[in-house]
Amino acid sequence: MAFLLIAFPLAADPAADLERILRSLDADDADLRDRAQAELGSWCEATGAEAEAMLKKTRDGVSPEVRARIEEQLGVFERGREVRKEVGVFFEKAALPSVTGKLRVRFNAGVPFPDFGRLPESRFLNGWLLSETEAEIVLLEDDLRVHVRSRKGDFAPESAKDTPPPGGYEKIEFAKECRAWLKNRSSVLSGGGEQLSAITLTYAWWACESGLSQVSAACLERAHQDTQLFVDRPFHAGEASDFMLKWIAARLRAAADHSAAEGLSRRDLLARWKGIAALPPGMFEEPAPQFIKAYESLLEEDALWVEPPAADLARADATTQARYWLYHFRDAVTGEEDGDLDEKDRKPKGPWDHLVALGWDAVPEIAAHLEDWRPTRRFGCGDSNHPEDTCFLEGYADGCVALIEKIAGIEIGDWARQHGMAIGGDDWREDLAKAAQAWWRETKVKREK
């Protein structure tokens, strides 16, 4: 069954509106009856949770035509419950912020977005408003990431006349946004189809959380239909949802990594990975246990950490200073914009700069982390020609390999190949770390002579 999603203006009295709509449903004019049916759907959206009970009370004592129309609308509520049954467990376990009671907004970032999936010239994005201050706004966006967006800064000149202005936002109707999304079917057919269909299923859940049963049902139905475009065999409804949920699970993993790079607290990151671990089997949950263990370990260290006075740190020996900066190394490297980590004029200097400045005196402490795969906040890339497919959240070991290369002036990969060690394949990061350990064992002996 297809659902009409046409909005009509409604008055503030739900009971009076319903009585008027029911009269139109019994009209002689077929077009008027169809329009009234669409208006009934809009009335249900506007009335919210009470709509279903009110319809059930009115279905007795009406004509067979009107009763059939009411039953059709009640079926939409049932379909909305199917959304919760099919995908609700998945989303509820995923530890995403709830959008119930949240505003859907269109935010003007004031600068173009280079992110995949947005036009380069776009300065606008839609998301759920989680919190705001004068300086920043926190949004849950369609990539399932919680973004902290600045409301102040050097905005692009061409954004000066925008509405809303740079750093500002305007409220949008999520139901209307969903209707536009469903109408523009070409957006799904034009490439990246599986991922865009996964957005449709995400919209179904958000509409469910927002009490938009009709919109939720329509989005779920479209997601089922679109699934058939990307597979060579028919899927039943539940299996189709599983197919889309796997794409959403992949988004959740990517969102956890990107949120780490953007500064989300470790406690929140731990909750994200626990949510991913709770997903049904086959939902890309395999890395979750190691991330859970890693973030629990980092949080234990955080709880015990006592920040020393700056004067004490300045007087400390090289080993103590190296340990200090290696502790902060987990947070200071925050994203790909810091790709040239040893940039001399970067201010203020961070852990990388201080560890490099300590030089060989820091190498023993750095080498001690070459088996430490707990995550930092920096993205690495396995293939610069295909960064979107090979990016990963670097562990301590990745950063320490790079630190050793900088301090010692060597390429660990070249050293490994010269010593008959294989570097490559899916385990190339581990190979580099093992090679760095072998290099240090050899170098340490030479330096001690």
CSV table of C-alpha atoms in Angstrom, one decimal:
chain,number,residue,atom,x,y,z
A,1,MET,CA,0.0,0.0,0.0
A,2,ALA,CA,1.3,3.5,-0.9
A,3,PHE,CA,0.7,6.3,1.5
A,4,LEU,CA,-0.3,9.9,0.5
A,5,LEU,CA,1.7,12.5,2.3
A,6,ILE,CA,0.0,15.8,1.7
A,7,ALA,CA,-0.1,18.5,4.3
A,8,PHE,CA,-3.2,20.6,5.0
A,9,PRO,CA,-3.6,23.5,7.4
A,10,LEU,CA,-5.5,22.5,10.6
A,11,ALA,CA,-7.2,24.4,13.3
A,12,ALA,CA,-6.3,24.2,17.0
A,13,ASP,CA,-9.3,22.0,17.9
A,14,PRO,CA,-8.5,18.3,17.0
A,15,ALA,CA,-12.0,17.1,17.8
A,16,ALA,CA,-13.6,19.8,15.6
A,17,ASP,CA,-11.1,19.1,12.8
A,18,LEU,CA,-11.8,15.4,12.9
A,19,GLU,CA,-15.6,16.0,12.7
A,20,ARG,CA,-15.2,18.2,9.7
A,21,ILE,CA,-12.8,15.7,8.0
A,22,LEU,CA,-15.2,12.8,8.6
A,23,ARG,CA,-18.1,14.7,7.0
A,24,SER,CA,-15.8,15.2,3.9
A,25,LEU,CA,-15.0,11.5,3.8
A,26,ASP,CA,-18.7,10.9,3.3
A,27,ALA,CA,-19.1,13.4,0.5
A,28,ASP,CA,-20.5,12.5,-2.9
A,29,ASP,CA,-17.5,14.0,-4.7
A,30,ALA,CA,-14.8,11.3,-5.0
A,31,ASP,CA,-12.0,13.9,-5.3
A,32,LEU,CA,-13.2,15.5,-2.1
A,33,ARG,CA,-13.2,12.2,-0.3
A,34,ASP,CA,-9.6,11.5,-1.4
A,35,ARG,CA,-8.5,14.9,-0.3
A,36,ALA,CA,-10.2,14.4,3.0
A,37,GLN,CA,-8.3,11.1,3.4
A,38,ALA,CA,-5.0,12.9,2.9
A,39,GLU,CA,-6.1,15.6,5.3
A,40,LEU,CA,-6.9,12.8,7.8
A,41,GLY,CA,-3.3,11.7,7.7
A,42,SER,CA,-2.1,15.3,8.3
A,43,TRP,CA,-4.6,15.5,11.2
A,44,CYS,CA,-3.1,12.4,12.7
A,45,GLU,CA,0.4,13.9,12.5
A,46,ALA,CA,-0.7,17.1,14.1
A,47,THR,CA,-2.7,15.5,16.9
A,48,GLY,CA,0.0,13.1,17.9
A,49,ALA,CA,-0.4,10.2,20.3
A,50,GLU,CA,-4.2,10.8,20.9
A,51,ALA,CA,-5.1,10.5,17.3
A,52,GLU,CA,-5.4,6.7,17.2
A,53,ALA,CA,-7.7,6.5,20.2
A,54,MET,CA,-9.9,9.3,18.8
A,55,LEU,CA,-10.3,7.5,15.5
A,56,LYS,CA,-11.2,4.2,17.2
A,57,LYS,CA,-14.0,6.0,19.2
A,58,THR,CA,-15.4,7.5,16.0
A,59,ARG,CA,-15.4,4.5,13.7
A,60,ASP,CA,-18.7,3.1,15.1
A,61,GLY,CA,-21.9,4.7,13.9
A,62,VAL,CA,-20.4,6.0,10.6
A,63,SER,CA,-21.1,4.9,7.0
A,64,PRO,CA,-19.2,1.9,5.6
A,65,GLU,CA,-17.2,4.3,3.3
A,66,VAL,CA,-16.0,6.4,6.3
A,67,ARG,CA,-15.3,3.4,8.4
A,68,ALA,CA,-13.2,1.9,5.6
A,69,ARG,CA,-11.2,5.1,5.4
A,70,ILE,CA,-10.7,5.2,9.2
A,71,GLU,CA,-9.6,1.6,9.2
A,72,GLU,CA,-7.1,2.4,6.5
A,73,GLN,CA,-5.7,5.2,8.6
A,74,LEU,CA,-5.6,2.9,11.7
A,75,GLY,CA,-3.6,0.6,9.6
A,76,VAL,CA,-1.0,3.3,9.2
A,77,PHE,CA,-0.6,3.3,13.0
A,78,GLU,CA,-0.1,-0.4,13.0
A,79,ARG,CA,2.5,0.0,10.2
A,80,GLY,CA,4.3,2.6,12.4
A,81,ARG,CA,4.5,0.0,15.1
A,82,GLU,CA,6.0,-2.4,12.6
A,83,VAL,CA,8.8,0.1,12.2
A,84,ARG,CA,9.5,-0.1,15.9
A,85,LYS,CA,9.3,-3.9,15.7
A,86,GLU,CA,11.6,-4.2,12.7
A,87,VAL,CA,14.3,-1.7,13.4
A,88,GLY,CA,13.6,-0.3,16.9
A,89,VAL,CA,15.7,-2.8,18.7
A,90,PHE,CA,18.6,-2.1,16.4
A,91,PHE,CA,18.4,1.7,16.9
A,92,GLU,CA,17.7,1.5,20.6
A,93,LYS,CA,20.8,-0.6,21.2
A,94,ALA,CA,22.9,1.7,19.0
A,95,ALA,CA,23.2,4.3,21.8
A,96,LEU,CA,22.3,7.2,19.5
A,97,PRO,CA,20.7,10.3,21.0
A,98,SER,CA,16.9,10.1,20.9
A,99,VAL,CA,15.3,12.7,18.7
A,100,THR,CA,12.0,12.6,20.6
A,101,GLY,CA,11.1,16.2,21.4
A,102,LYS,CA,14.1,17.6,19.5
A,103,LEU,CA,14.0,20.3,16.8
A,104,ARG,CA,15.0,19.4,13.2
A,105,VAL,CA,17.0,22.4,11.9
A,106,ARG,CA,18.7,23.7,8.9
A,107,PHE,CA,22.1,25.1,10.0
A,108,ASN,CA,24.3,27.5,8.0
A,109,ALA,CA,27.9,26.7,8.7
A,110,GLY,CA,29.1,29.7,6.7
A,111,VAL,CA,31.7,27.7,4.8
A,112,PRO,CA,31.6,25.0,2.1
A,113,PHE,CA,31.5,21.4,3.2
A,114,PRO,CA,33.9,19.0,1.5
A,115,ASP,CA,32.3,15.9,3.1
A,116,PHE,CA,31.3,13.0,0.8
A,117,GLY,CA,27.6,13.2,0.0
A,118,ARG,CA,27.3,17.0,0.0
A,119,LEU,CA,27.8,19.3,-2.9
A,120,PRO,CA,31.1,21.2,-2.5
A,121,GLU,CA,29.4,24.6,-2.6
A,122,SER,CA,26.9,23.7,0.1
A,123,ARG,CA,27.1,25.6,3.3
A,124,PHE,CA,23.9,24.2,4.8
A,125,LEU,CA,23.1,21.0,6.6
A,126,ASN,CA,20.1,19.4,8.3
A,127,GLY,CA,20.2,17.8,11.7
A,128,TRP,CA,18.6,17.3,15.1
A,129,LEU,CA,19.4,20.1,17.6
A,130,LEU,CA,20.8,18.5,20.7
A,131,SER,CA,22.1,21.6,22.4
A,132,GLU,CA,23.4,25.1,21.7
A,133,THR,CA,25.3,28.0,23.1
A,134,GLU,CA,26.2,31.4,21.6
A,135,ALA,CA,29.5,29.9,20.4
A,136,GLU,CA,28.5,26.5,19.1
A,137,ILE,CA,25.7,24.1,18.2
A,138,VAL,CA,25.5,20.3,18.7
A,139,LEU,CA,23.7,18.4,16.0
A,140,LEU,CA,22.9,14.7,15.3
A,141,GLU,CA,23.3,14.6,11.5
A,142,ASP,CA,22.3,12.1,8.8
A,143,ASP,CA,25.7,10.4,9.0
A,144,LEU,CA,24.8,9.4,12.6
A,145,ARG,CA,27.6,11.6,13.9
A,146,VAL,CA,27.1,14.1,16.7
A,147,HIS,CA,28.8,17.2,15.3
A,148,VAL,CA,29.8,20.3,17.3
A,149,ARG,CA,29.5,23.1,14.8
A,150,SER,CA,30.9,26.6,15.4
A,151,ARG,CA,28.5,29.5,15.3
A,152,LYS,CA,31.3,32.1,15.1
A,153,GLY,CA,34.4,32.4,12.8
A,154,ASP,CA,35.7,33.5,9.5
A,155,PHE,CA,32.7,32.8,7.2
A,156,ALA,CA,32.9,32.6,3.5
A,157,PRO,CA,32.1,36.0,1.9
A,158,GLU,CA,29.4,34.5,-0.3
A,159,SER,CA,27.5,33.4,2.8
A,160,ALA,CA,26.9,36.9,4.1
A,161,LYS,CA,23.4,37.3,2.5
A,162,ASP,CA,22.3,33.7,3.4
A,163,THR,CA,19.1,32.9,5.2
A,164,PRO,CA,19.5,31.8,7.9
A,165,PRO,CA,22.7,33.8,8.4
A,166,PRO,CA,26.1,32.1,9.0
A,167,GLY,CA,26.1,30.4,12.4
A,168,GLY,CA,22.3,30.5,12.5
A,169,TYR,CA,19.6,27.9,11.9
A,170,GLU,CA,15.9,27.7,11.0
A,171,LYS,CA,13.4,25.1,12.2
A,172,ILE,CA,12.2,22.7,9.5
A,173,GLU,CA,9.4,20.2,9.5
A,174,PHE,CA,10.8,16.7,9.5
A,175,ALA,CA,7.6,15.3,7.9
A,176,LYS,CA,7.9,17.7,5.0
A,177,GLU,CA,11.6,16.9,4.6
A,178,CYS,CA,10.8,13.2,4.5
A,179,ARG,CA,8.1,13.8,1.8
A,180,ALA,CA,10.6,15.6,-0.3
A,181,TRP,CA,13.2,12.8,0.2
A,182,LEU,CA,10.7,10.1,-0.8
A,183,LYS,CA,9.5,12.2,-3.8
A,184,ASN,CA,13.0,12.5,-5.2
A,185,ARG,CA,13.5,8.9,-6.0
A,186,SER,CA,16.3,9.7,-8.3
A,187,SER,CA,18.5,10.5,-5.2
A,188,VAL,CA,18.5,6.8,-4.5
A,189,LEU,CA,19.0,5.7,-8.1
A,190,SER,CA,21.8,8.0,-9.0
A,191,GLY,CA,24.6,6.3,-7.1
A,192,GLY,CA,25.5,5.3,-3.6
A,193,GLY,CA,22.1,3.8,-3.6
A,194,GLU,CA,22.5,1.4,-0.7
A,195,GLN,CA,23.8,4.1,1.6
A,196,LEU,CA,21.0,6.5,0.6
A,197,SER,CA,18.4,3.8,1.1
A,198,ALA,CA,19.9,3.3,4.6
A,199,ILE,CA,19.1,7.0,5.2
A,200,THR,CA,15.5,6.3,4.3
A,201,LEU,CA,15.3,3.6,6.9
A,202,THR,CA,17.0,5.9,9.4
A,203,TYR,CA,14.3,8.5,8.6
A,204,ALA,CA,11.7,5.8,9.3
A,205,TRP,CA,13.0,5.4,12.8
A,206,TRP,CA,13.4,9.1,13.4
A,207,ALA,CA,9.8,9.6,12.2
A,208,CYS,CA,8.7,6.8,14.6
A,209,GLU,CA,10.5,8.6,17.5
A,210,SER,CA,8.8,11.8,16.5
A,211,GLY,CA,5.3,10.3,16.5
A,212,LEU,CA,4.9,10.6,12.7
A,213,SER,CA,3.4,7.2,12.1
A,214,GLN,CA,2.3,7.9,8.5
A,215,VAL,CA,5.7,9.2,7.5
A,216,SER,CA,7.5,6.4,9.3
A,217,ALA,CA,5.4,3.8,7.5
A,218,ALA,CA,6.0,5.4,4.1
A,219,CYS,CA,9.8,5.6,4.7
A,220,LEU,CA,9.9,1.9,5.8
A,221,GLU,CA,7.9,0.9,2.7
A,222,ARG,CA,10.2,2.8,0.4
A,223,ALA,CA,13.3,1.3,2.1
A,224,HIS,CA,11.9,-2.1,1.4
A,225,GLN,CA,11.3,-1.2,-2.2
A,226,ASP,CA,14.7,0.2,-2.8
A,227,THR,CA,16.4,-2.8,-1.3
A,228,GLN,CA,15.3,-4.8,-4.4
A,229,LEU,CA,17.2,-2.4,-6.6
A,230,PHE,CA,20.6,-3.6,-5.3
A,231,VAL,CA,20.2,-7.4,-5.0
A,232,ASP,CA,19.5,-10.1,-7.5
A,233,ARG,CA,16.8,-11.9,-5.5
A,234,PRO,CA,13.6,-11.0,-3.8
A,235,PHE,CA,13.8,-10.1,-0.1
A,236,HIS,CA,10.9,-10.3,2.3
A,237,ALA,CA,10.3,-7.2,4.5
A,238,GLY,CA,12.3,-8.2,7.6
A,239,GLU,CA,15.3,-9.5,5.5
A,240,ALA,CA,15.2,-6.2,3.5
A,241,SER,CA,15.5,-4.3,6.7
A,242,ASP,CA,18.4,-6.4,7.8
A,243,PHE,CA,20.1,-5.6,4.5
A,244,MET,CA,19.7,-1.8,5.1
A,245,LEU,CA,20.6,-2.1,8.8
A,246,LYS,CA,24.0,-3.5,7.9
A,247,TRP,CA,24.7,-0.3,6.0
A,248,ILE,CA,23.6,1.7,9.0
A,249,ALA,CA,25.8,-0.5,11.3
A,250,ALA,CA,28.8,0.5,9.1
A,251,ARG,CA,27.8,4.1,9.5
A,252,LEU,CA,27.7,3.7,13.2
A,253,ARG,CA,31.2,2.4,13.2
A,254,ALA,CA,32.4,5.2,11.1
A,255,ALA,CA,30.5,7.7,13.2
A,256,ALA,CA,32.2,6.4,16.4
A,257,ASP,CA,35.6,6.9,14.8
A,258,HIS,CA,34.8,10.3,13.4
A,259,SER,CA,33.3,11.4,16.8
A,260,ALA,CA,36.5,10.4,18.5
A,261,ALA,CA,38.5,12.6,16.1
A,262,GLU,CA,36.1,15.4,16.8
A,263,GLY,CA,36.5,15.2,20.5
A,264,LEU,CA,33.6,13.2,21.8
A,265,SER,CA,34.3,12.2,25.4
A,266,ARG,CA,35.8,8.7,26.0
A,267,ARG,CA,32.8,7.8,28.2
A,268,ASP,CA,30.4,8.6,25.4
A,269,LEU,CA,32.6,6.7,22.9
A,270,LEU,CA,32.6,3.7,25.2
A,271,ALA,CA,28.8,3.9,25.2
A,272,ARG,CA,28.8,4.0,21.4
A,273,TRP,CA,30.9,0.9,21.1
A,274,LYS,CA,28.8,-0.9,23.7
A,275,GLY,CA,25.8,-0.1,21.6
A,276,ILE,CA,27.6,-1.5,18.5
A,277,ALA,CA,28.5,-4.6,20.4
A,278,ALA,CA,24.8,-5.2,21.3
A,279,LEU,CA,23.7,-5.1,17.6
A,280,PRO,CA,22.5,-8.4,16.1
A,281,PRO,CA,25.2,-10.8,14.8
A,282,GLY,CA,26.5,-9.9,11.4
A,283,MET,CA,26.1,-6.1,11.9
A,284,PHE,CA,29.9,-5.4,11.7
A,285,GLU,CA,30.1,-5.6,15.5
A,286,GLU,CA,33.3,-7.7,15.4
A,287,PRO,CA,35.8,-4.8,16.5
A,288,ALA,CA,33.5,-3.7,19.3
A,289,PRO,CA,35.0,-5.8,22.2
A,290,GLN,CA,38.5,-4.5,21.5
A,291,PHE,CA,37.3,-0.9,21.4
A,292,ILE,CA,35.3,-1.4,24.6
A,293,LYS,CA,38.4,-2.9,26.4
A,294,ALA,CA,40.6,-0.1,25.0
A,295,TYR,CA,38.3,2.8,26.1
A,296,GLU,CA,37.8,1.2,29.5
A,297,SER,CA,41.6,1.1,29.9
A,298,LEU,CA,41.9,4.7,28.9
A,299,LEU,CA,39.2,5.8,31.3
A,300,GLU,CA,40.9,3.9,34.1
A,301,GLU,CA,44.1,5.9,33.4
A,302,ASP,CA,42.2,9.1,33.2
A,303,ALA,CA,40.7,8.5,36.6
A,304,LEU,CA,44.1,8.0,38.1
A,305,TRP,CA,45.8,10.9,36.3
A,306,VAL,CA,47.0,13.9,38.2
A,307,GLU,CA,48.1,16.9,36.1
A,308,PRO,CA,51.4,18.2,37.5
A,309,PRO,CA,52.1,21.9,37.9
A,310,ALA,CA,53.8,23.4,34.8
A,311,ALA,CA,56.9,24.3,36.9
A,312,ASP,CA,57.3,20.7,38.1
A,313,LEU,CA,57.0,19.4,34.5
A,314,ALA,CA,59.6,21.9,33.3
A,315,ARG,CA,62.1,20.6,35.9
A,316,ALA,CA,61.3,16.9,35.3
A,317,ASP,CA,63.8,14.6,33.6
A,318,ALA,CA,63.3,13.5,30.0
A,319,THR,CA,61.7,10.2,30.9
A,320,THR,CA,59.1,11.9,33.1
A,321,GLN,CA,58.4,14.4,30.4
A,322,ALA,CA,58.0,11.7,27.8
A,323,ARG,CA,55.5,9.8,29.9
A,324,TYR,CA,53.6,13.0,30.4
A,325,TRP,CA,53.3,13.9,26.7
A,326,LEU,CA,52.6,10.3,25.8
A,327,TYR,CA,49.6,10.3,28.2
A,328,HIS,CA,48.3,13.4,26.4
A,329,PHE,CA,49.1,12.0,23.0
A,330,ARG,CA,45.7,10.2,23.1
A,331,ASP,CA,43.8,13.5,22.8
A,332,ALA,CA,46.0,16.1,21.2
A,333,VAL,CA,46.1,14.8,17.6
A,334,THR,CA,42.5,15.5,16.6
A,335,GLY,CA,42.1,15.1,12.9
A,336,GLU,CA,43.4,15.1,9.4
A,337,GLU,CA,44.0,18.9,9.5
A,338,ASP,CA,47.0,18.0,11.6
A,339,GLY,CA,48.4,15.8,8.9
A,340,ASP,CA,51.7,17.6,9.0
A,341,LEU,CA,52.2,17.0,12.6
A,342,ASP,CA,55.8,18.4,12.8
A,343,GLU,CA,54.8,21.8,11.3
A,344,LYS,CA,57.2,24.2,13.0
A,345,ASP,CA,55.0,27.2,13.2
A,346,ARG,CA,52.0,25.4,14.6
A,347,LYS,CA,50.9,26.9,17.9
A,348,PRO,CA,50.5,26.0,20.6
A,349,LYS,CA,52.9,23.1,20.5
A,350,GLY,CA,51.3,19.8,21.3
A,351,PRO,CA,52.5,16.3,22.5
A,352,TRP,CA,54.0,15.4,19.1
A,353,ASP,CA,56.2,18.6,19.1
A,354,HIS,CA,57.3,18.0,22.7
A,355,LEU,CA,58.2,14.4,22.1
A,356,VAL,CA,60.1,15.2,19.0
A,357,ALA,CA,61.9,17.9,20.9
A,358,LEU,CA,62.9,15.4,23.6
A,359,GLY,CA,64.5,13.4,20.8
A,360,TRP,CA,66.3,10.1,21.6
A,361,ASP,CA,65.7,10.6,25.3
A,362,ALA,CA,62.0,9.9,24.6
A,363,VAL,CA,62.4,6.9,22.3
A,364,PRO,CA,62.5,4.2,25.1
A,365,GLU,CA,59.1,5.4,26.4
A,366,ILE,CA,57.8,5.8,22.8
A,367,ALA,CA,58.9,2.2,22.0
A,368,ALA,CA,57.1,0.9,25.1
A,369,HIS,CA,53.8,1.8,23.3
A,370,LEU,CA,54.5,-0.1,20.0
A,371,GLU,CA,52.2,-2.9,21.1
A,372,ASP,CA,49.6,-0.4,22.4
A,373,TRP,CA,46.6,-0.3,20.0
A,374,ARG,CA,44.3,1.8,22.1
A,375,PRO,CA,42.8,4.5,20.0
A,376,THR,CA,44.0,8.1,19.7
A,377,ARG,CA,41.9,10.8,18.0
A,378,ARG,CA,43.9,10.9,14.8
A,379,PHE,CA,42.9,9.4,11.4
A,380,GLY,CA,45.3,7.5,9.4
A,381,CYS,CA,45.0,6.4,5.8
A,382,GLY,CA,46.2,3.2,4.1
A,383,ASP,CA,45.8,4.5,0.5
A,384,SER,CA,45.9,8.2,-0.3
A,385,ASN,CA,44.2,7.4,-3.6
A,386,HIS,CA,41.2,5.8,-1.9
A,387,PRO,CA,41.0,7.6,1.5
A,388,GLU,CA,37.3,7.0,2.0
A,389,ASP,CA,37.8,3.2,1.9
A,390,THR,CA,41.1,3.0,3.9
A,391,CYS,CA,40.8,5.5,6.7
A,392,PHE,CA,41.1,4.3,10.3
A,393,LEU,CA,41.4,5.7,13.8
A,394,GLU,CA,45.1,5.4,14.7
A,395,GLY,CA,46.2,3.6,17.8
A,396,TYR,CA,49.1,4.6,20.0
A,397,ALA,CA,51.3,2.1,18.1
A,398,ASP,CA,50.7,3.9,14.8
A,399,GLY,CA,51.6,7.3,16.3
A,400,CYS,CA,54.7,5.9,18.0
A,401,VAL,CA,56.0,4.4,14.7
A,402,ALA,CA,55.7,7.8,13.1
A,403,LEU,CA,57.4,9.4,16.1
A,404,ILE,CA,60.3,7.0,15.9
A,405,GLU,CA,60.6,7.7,12.2
A,406,LYS,CA,60.7,11.4,12.8
A,407,ILE,CA,63.2,11.3,15.7
A,408,ALA,CA,65.5,8.7,14.1
A,409,GLY,CA,65.2,10.0,10.5
A,410,ILE,CA,64.4,6.6,9.1
A,411,GLU,CA,61.6,4.9,7.2
A,412,ILE,CA,60.6,1.8,9.2
A,413,GLY,CA,59.1,0.2,6.1
A,414,ASP,CA,62.4,0.5,4.2
A,415,TRP,CA,64.3,-0.8,7.2
A,416,ALA,CA,62.0,-3.8,7.5
A,417,ARG,CA,62.4,-4.7,3.9
A,418,GLN,CA,66.2,-4.4,4.1
A,419,HIS,CA,66.1,-6.9,7.0
A,420,GLY,CA,63.8,-9.4,5.2
A,421,MET,CA,60.6,-8.5,7.0
A,422,ALA,CA,57.3,-8.5,5.0
A,423,ILE,CA,55.3,-5.3,5.1
A,424,GLY,CA,51.9,-5.2,3.4
A,425,GLY,CA,48.5,-6.8,3.2
A,426,ASP,CA,45.7,-6.4,5.7
A,427,ASP,CA,48.1,-6.5,8.6
A,428,TRP,CA,50.5,-3.8,7.4
A,429,ARG,CA,50.0,-1.6,10.5
A,430,GLU,CA,50.9,-4.5,12.8
A,431,ASP,CA,53.9,-5.3,10.5
A,432,LEU,CA,55.2,-1.8,10.8
A,433,ALA,CA,54.9,-1.8,14.6
A,434,LYS,CA,56.7,-5.2,14.9
A,435,ALA,CA,59.4,-3.9,12.6
A,436,ALA,CA,59.8,-0.8,14.8
A,437,GLN,CA,60.2,-3.0,17.8
A,438,ALA,CA,62.9,-5.1,16.0
A,439,TRP,CA,64.6,-1.8,15.0
A,440,TRP,CA,64.6,-0.6,18.6
A,441,ARG,CA,66.0,-3.8,19.9
A,442,GLU,CA,68.9,-3.6,17.5
A,443,THR,CA,69.4,0.1,17.9
A,444,LYS,CA,69.2,-0.1,21.7
A,445,VAL,CA,72.1,-2.6,21.8
A,446,LYS,CA,74.2,-0.4,19.5
A,447,ARG,CA,73.5,2.8,21.6
A,448,GLU,CA,74.4,1.0,24.8
A,449,LYS,CA,77.8,0.0,23.6
